[in-house]
Short mmCIF file of N, CA and C in Angstrom, two decimals:
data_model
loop_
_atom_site.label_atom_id
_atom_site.label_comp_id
_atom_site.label_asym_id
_atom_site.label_seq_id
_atom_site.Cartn_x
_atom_site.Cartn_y
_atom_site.Cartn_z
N UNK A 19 -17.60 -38.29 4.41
CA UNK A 19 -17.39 -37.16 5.30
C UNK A 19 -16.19 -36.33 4.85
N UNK A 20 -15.24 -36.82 4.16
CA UNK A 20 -13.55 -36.32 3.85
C UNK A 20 -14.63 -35.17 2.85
N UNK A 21 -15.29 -36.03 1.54
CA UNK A 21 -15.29 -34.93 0.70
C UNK A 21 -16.25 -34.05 1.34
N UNK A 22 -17.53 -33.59 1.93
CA UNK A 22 -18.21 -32.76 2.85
C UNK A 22 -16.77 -31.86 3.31
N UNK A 23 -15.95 -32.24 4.08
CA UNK A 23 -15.28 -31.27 4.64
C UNK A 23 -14.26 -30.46 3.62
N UNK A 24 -13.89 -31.35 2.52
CA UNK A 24 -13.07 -30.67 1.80
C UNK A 24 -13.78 -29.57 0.82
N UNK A 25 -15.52 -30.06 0.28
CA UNK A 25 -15.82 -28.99 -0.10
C UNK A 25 -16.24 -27.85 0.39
N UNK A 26 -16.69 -28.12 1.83
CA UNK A 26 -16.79 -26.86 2.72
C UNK A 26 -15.53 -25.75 2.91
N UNK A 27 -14.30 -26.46 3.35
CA UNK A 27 -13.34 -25.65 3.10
C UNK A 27 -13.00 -24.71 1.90
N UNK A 28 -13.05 -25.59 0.86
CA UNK A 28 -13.08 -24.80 -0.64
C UNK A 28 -13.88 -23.95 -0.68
N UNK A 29 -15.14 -24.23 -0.48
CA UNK A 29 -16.34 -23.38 -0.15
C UNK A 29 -15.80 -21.54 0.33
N UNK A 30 -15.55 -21.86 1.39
CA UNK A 30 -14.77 -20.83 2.54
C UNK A 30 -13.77 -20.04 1.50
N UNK A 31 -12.86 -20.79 1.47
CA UNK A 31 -11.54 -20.47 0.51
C UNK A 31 -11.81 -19.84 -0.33
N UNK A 32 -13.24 -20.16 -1.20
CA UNK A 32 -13.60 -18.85 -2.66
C UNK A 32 -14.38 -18.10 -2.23
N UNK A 33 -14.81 -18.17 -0.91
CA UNK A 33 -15.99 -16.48 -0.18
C UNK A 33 -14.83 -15.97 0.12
N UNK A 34 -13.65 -16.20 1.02
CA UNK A 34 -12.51 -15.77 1.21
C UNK A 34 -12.11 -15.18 0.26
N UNK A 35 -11.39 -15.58 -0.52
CA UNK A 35 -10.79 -15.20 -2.03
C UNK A 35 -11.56 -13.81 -2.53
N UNK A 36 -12.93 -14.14 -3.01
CA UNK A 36 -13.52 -13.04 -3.38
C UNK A 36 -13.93 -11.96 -3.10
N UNK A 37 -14.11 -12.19 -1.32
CA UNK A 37 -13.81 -10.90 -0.68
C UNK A 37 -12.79 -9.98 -0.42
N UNK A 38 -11.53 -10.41 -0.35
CA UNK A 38 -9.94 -10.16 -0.42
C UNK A 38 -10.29 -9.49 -1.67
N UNK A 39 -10.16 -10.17 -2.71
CA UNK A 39 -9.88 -9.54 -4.51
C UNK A 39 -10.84 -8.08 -4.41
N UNK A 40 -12.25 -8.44 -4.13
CA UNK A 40 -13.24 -7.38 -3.93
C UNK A 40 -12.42 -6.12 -3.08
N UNK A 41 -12.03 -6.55 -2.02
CA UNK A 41 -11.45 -5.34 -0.69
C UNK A 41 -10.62 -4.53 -1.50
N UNK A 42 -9.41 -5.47 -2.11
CA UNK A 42 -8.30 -4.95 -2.86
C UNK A 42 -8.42 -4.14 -3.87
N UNK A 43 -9.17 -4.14 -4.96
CA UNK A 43 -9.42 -3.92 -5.73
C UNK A 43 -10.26 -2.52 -5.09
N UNK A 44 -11.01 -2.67 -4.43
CA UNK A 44 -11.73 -1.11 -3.69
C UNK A 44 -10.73 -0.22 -3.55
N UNK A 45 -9.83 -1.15 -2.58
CA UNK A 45 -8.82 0.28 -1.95
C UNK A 45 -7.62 0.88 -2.86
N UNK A 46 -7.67 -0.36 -3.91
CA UNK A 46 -6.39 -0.07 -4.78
C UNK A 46 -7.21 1.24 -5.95
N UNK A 47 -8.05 1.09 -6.15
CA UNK A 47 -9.02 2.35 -6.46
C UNK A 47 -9.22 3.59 -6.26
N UNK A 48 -9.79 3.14 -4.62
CA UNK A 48 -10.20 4.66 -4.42
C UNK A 48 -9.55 5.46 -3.24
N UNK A 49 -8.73 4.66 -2.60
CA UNK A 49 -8.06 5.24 -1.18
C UNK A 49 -6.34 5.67 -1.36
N UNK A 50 -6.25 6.80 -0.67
CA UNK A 50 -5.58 7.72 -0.95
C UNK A 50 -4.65 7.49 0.40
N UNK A 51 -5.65 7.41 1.30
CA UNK A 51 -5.19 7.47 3.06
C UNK A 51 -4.15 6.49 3.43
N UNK A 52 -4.04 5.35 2.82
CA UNK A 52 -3.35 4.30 2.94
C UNK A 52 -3.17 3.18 2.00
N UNK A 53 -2.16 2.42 1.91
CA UNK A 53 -1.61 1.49 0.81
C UNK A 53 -1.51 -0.02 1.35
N UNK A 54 -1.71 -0.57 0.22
CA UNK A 54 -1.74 -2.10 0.49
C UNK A 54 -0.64 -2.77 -0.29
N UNK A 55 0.10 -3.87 0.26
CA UNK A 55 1.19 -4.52 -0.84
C UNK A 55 0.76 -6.22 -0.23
N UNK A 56 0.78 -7.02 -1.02
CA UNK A 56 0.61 -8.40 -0.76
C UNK A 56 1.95 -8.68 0.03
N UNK A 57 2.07 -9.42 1.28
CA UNK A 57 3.24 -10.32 1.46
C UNK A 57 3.65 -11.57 0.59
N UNK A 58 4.58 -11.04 -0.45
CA UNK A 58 5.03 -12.61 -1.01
C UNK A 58 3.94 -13.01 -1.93
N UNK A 59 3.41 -11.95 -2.63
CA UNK A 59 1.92 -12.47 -3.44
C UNK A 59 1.19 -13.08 -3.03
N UNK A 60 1.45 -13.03 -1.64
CA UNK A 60 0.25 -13.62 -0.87
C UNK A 60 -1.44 -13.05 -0.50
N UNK A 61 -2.13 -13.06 -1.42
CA UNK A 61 -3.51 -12.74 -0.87
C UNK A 61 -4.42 -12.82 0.44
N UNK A 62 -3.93 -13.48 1.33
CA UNK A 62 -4.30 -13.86 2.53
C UNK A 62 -2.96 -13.11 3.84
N UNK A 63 -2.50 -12.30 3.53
CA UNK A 63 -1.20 -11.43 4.27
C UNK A 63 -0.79 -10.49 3.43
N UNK A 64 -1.50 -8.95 3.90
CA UNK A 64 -1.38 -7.78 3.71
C UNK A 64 -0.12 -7.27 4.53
N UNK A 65 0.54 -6.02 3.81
CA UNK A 65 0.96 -4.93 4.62
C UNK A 65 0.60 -4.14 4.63
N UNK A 66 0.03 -3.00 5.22
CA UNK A 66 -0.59 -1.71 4.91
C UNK A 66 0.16 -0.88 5.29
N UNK A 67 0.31 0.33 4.56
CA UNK A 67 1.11 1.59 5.05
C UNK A 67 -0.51 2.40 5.41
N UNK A 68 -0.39 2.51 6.49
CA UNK A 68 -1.10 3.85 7.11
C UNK A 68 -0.90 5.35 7.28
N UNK A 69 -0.73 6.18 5.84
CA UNK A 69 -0.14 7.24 5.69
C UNK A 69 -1.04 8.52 6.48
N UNK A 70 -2.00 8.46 6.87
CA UNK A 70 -2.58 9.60 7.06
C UNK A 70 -3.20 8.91 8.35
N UNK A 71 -3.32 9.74 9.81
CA UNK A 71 -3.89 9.82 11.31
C UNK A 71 -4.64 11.28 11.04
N UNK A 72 -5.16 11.16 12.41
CA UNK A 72 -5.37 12.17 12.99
C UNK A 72 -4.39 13.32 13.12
N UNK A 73 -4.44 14.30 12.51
CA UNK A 73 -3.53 15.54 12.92
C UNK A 73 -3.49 16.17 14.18
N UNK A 74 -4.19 16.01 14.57
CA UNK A 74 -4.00 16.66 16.32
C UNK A 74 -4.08 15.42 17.23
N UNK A 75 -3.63 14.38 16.72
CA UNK A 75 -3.11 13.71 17.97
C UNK A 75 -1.86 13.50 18.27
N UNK A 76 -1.51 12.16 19.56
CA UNK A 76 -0.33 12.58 20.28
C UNK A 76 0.44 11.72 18.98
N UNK A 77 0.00 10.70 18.00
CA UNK A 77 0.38 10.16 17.48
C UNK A 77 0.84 10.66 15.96
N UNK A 78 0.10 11.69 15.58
CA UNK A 78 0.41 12.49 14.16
C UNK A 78 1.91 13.46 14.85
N UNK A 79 1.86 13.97 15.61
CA UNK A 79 2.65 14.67 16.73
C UNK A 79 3.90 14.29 16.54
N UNK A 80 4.23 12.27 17.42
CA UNK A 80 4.72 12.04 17.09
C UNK A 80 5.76 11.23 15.69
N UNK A 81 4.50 11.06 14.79
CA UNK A 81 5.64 11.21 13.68
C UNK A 81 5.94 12.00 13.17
N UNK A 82 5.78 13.07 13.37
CA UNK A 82 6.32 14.42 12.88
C UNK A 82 7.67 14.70 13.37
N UNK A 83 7.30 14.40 14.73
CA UNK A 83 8.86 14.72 15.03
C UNK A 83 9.94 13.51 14.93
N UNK A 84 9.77 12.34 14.81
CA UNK A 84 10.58 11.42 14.09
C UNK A 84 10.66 11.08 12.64
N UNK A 85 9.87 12.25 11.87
CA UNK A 85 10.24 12.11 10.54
C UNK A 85 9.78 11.19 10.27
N UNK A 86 8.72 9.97 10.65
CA UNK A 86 7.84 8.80 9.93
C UNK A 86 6.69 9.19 9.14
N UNK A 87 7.02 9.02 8.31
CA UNK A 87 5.83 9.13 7.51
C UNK A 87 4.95 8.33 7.09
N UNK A 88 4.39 6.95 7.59
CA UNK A 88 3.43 5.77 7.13
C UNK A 88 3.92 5.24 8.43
N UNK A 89 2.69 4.25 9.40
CA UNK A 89 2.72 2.97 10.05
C UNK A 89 2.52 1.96 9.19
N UNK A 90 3.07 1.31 9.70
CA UNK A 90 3.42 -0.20 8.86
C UNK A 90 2.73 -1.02 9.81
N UNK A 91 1.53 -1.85 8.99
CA UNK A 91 0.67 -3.19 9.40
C UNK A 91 0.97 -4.48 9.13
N UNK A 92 0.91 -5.23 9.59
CA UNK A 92 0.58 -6.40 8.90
C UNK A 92 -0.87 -7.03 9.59
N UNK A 93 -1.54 -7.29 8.17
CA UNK A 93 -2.43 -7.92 8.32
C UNK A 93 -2.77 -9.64 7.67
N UNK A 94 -3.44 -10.01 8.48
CA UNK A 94 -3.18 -11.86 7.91
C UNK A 94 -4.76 -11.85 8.31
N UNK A 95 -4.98 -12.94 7.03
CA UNK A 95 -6.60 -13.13 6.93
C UNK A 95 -7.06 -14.65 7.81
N UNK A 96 -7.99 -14.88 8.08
CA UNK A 96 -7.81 -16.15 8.62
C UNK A 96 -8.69 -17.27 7.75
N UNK A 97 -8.82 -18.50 7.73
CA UNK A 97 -9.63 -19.36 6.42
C UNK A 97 -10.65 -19.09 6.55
N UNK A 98 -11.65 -18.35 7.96
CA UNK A 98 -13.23 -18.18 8.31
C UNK A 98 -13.02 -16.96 7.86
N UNK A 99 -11.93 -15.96 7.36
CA UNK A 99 -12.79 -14.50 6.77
C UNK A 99 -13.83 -14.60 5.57
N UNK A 100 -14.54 -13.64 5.54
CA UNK A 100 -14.83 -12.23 6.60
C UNK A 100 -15.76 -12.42 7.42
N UNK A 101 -15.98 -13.93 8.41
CA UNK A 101 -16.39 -14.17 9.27
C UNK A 101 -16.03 -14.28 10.50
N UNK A 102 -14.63 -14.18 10.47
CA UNK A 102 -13.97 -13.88 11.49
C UNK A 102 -13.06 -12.53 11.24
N UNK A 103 -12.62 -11.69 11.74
CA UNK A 103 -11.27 -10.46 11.86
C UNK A 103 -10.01 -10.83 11.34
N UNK A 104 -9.67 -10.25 10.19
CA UNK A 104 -7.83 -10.56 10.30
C UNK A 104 -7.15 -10.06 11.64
N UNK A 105 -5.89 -10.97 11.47
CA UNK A 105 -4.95 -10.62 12.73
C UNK A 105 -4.13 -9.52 12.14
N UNK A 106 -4.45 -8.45 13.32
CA UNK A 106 -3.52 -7.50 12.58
C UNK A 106 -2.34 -7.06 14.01
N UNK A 107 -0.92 -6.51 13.09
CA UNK A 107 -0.05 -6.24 14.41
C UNK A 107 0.63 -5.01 13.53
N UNK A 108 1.16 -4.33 14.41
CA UNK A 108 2.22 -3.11 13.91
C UNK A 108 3.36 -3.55 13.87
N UNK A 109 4.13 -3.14 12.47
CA UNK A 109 5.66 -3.40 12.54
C UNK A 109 5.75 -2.64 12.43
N UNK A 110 5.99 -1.23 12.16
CA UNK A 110 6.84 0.24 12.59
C UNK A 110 6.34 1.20 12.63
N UNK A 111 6.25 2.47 13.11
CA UNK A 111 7.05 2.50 14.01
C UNK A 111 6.71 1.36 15.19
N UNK A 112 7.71 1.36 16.16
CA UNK A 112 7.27 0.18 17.50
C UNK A 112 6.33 1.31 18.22
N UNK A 113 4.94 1.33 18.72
CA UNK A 113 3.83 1.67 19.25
C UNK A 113 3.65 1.19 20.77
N UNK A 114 3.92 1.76 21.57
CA UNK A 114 3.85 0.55 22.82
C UNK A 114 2.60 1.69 23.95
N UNK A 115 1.65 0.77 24.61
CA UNK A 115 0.46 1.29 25.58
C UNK A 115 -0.57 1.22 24.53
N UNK A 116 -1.74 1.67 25.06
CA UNK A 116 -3.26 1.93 24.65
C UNK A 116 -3.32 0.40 23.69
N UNK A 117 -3.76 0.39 22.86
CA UNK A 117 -4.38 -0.86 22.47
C UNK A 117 -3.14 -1.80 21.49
N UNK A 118 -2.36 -1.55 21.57
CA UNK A 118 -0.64 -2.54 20.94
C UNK A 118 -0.63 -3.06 22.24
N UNK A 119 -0.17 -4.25 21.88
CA UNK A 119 0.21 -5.55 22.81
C UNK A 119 1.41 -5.83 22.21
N UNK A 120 2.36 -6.67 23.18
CA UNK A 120 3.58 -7.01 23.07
C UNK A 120 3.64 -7.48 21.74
N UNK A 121 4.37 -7.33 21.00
CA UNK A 121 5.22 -7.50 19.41
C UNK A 121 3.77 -7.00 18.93
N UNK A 122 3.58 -5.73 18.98
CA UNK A 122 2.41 -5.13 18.20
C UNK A 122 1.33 -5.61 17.73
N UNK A 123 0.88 -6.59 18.88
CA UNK A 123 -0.53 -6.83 17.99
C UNK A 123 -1.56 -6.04 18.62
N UNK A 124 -2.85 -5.76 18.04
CA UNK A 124 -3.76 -4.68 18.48
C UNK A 124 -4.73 -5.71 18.83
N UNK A 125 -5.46 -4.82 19.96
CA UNK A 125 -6.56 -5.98 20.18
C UNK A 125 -8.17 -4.85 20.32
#
């Protein structure tokens, strides 16, 4: 039963893996709108800069007038991706109401 579970995990771990490398490799390509940096060369914990919103919202609005230019993500993969959602939360600017939850996580 040990090895069943350990190769299932592994299993997971290289659909994981190859979807990450696949994602990365897309956006490090072709997207303009926003940036990705590994945490700590970590493949499984993104940061994303979110350089480009909506221009006519209250949120393009306000970084304009605080001079921000990118939201800052963090995103963390979980061992069931892309069968389950990464956890994602905002670290800056601080975002507080509509869908941010306390210490910025989005739900």
């Amino acid at each position: 039963k040990q090895w069943y579970q350990r190769r299932v995990r592994g299993s997971a771990t290289d659909v994981r893996e190859r979807r990450l490398l696949k994602e990365l490799q897309e956006i490090t390509n072709n997207v303009s709108s926003f940036t990705v940096e590994l945490v700590n060369d970590n493949l499984f914990e993104w940061h994303v800069k979110l350089h480009t919103v909506d221009k006519d919202s209250s949120l393009a609005e306000g970084m304009r007038q605080n001079n921000i230019s990118y939201i800052l993500l963090n995103m963390s993969f979980p061992d069931n991706f892309p069968f389950a959602p990464p956890f994602v939360r905002v670290i800056s600017p601080i975002v507080e109401g509509g869908y941010v939850l306390d210490g910025g996580a989005l739900c």
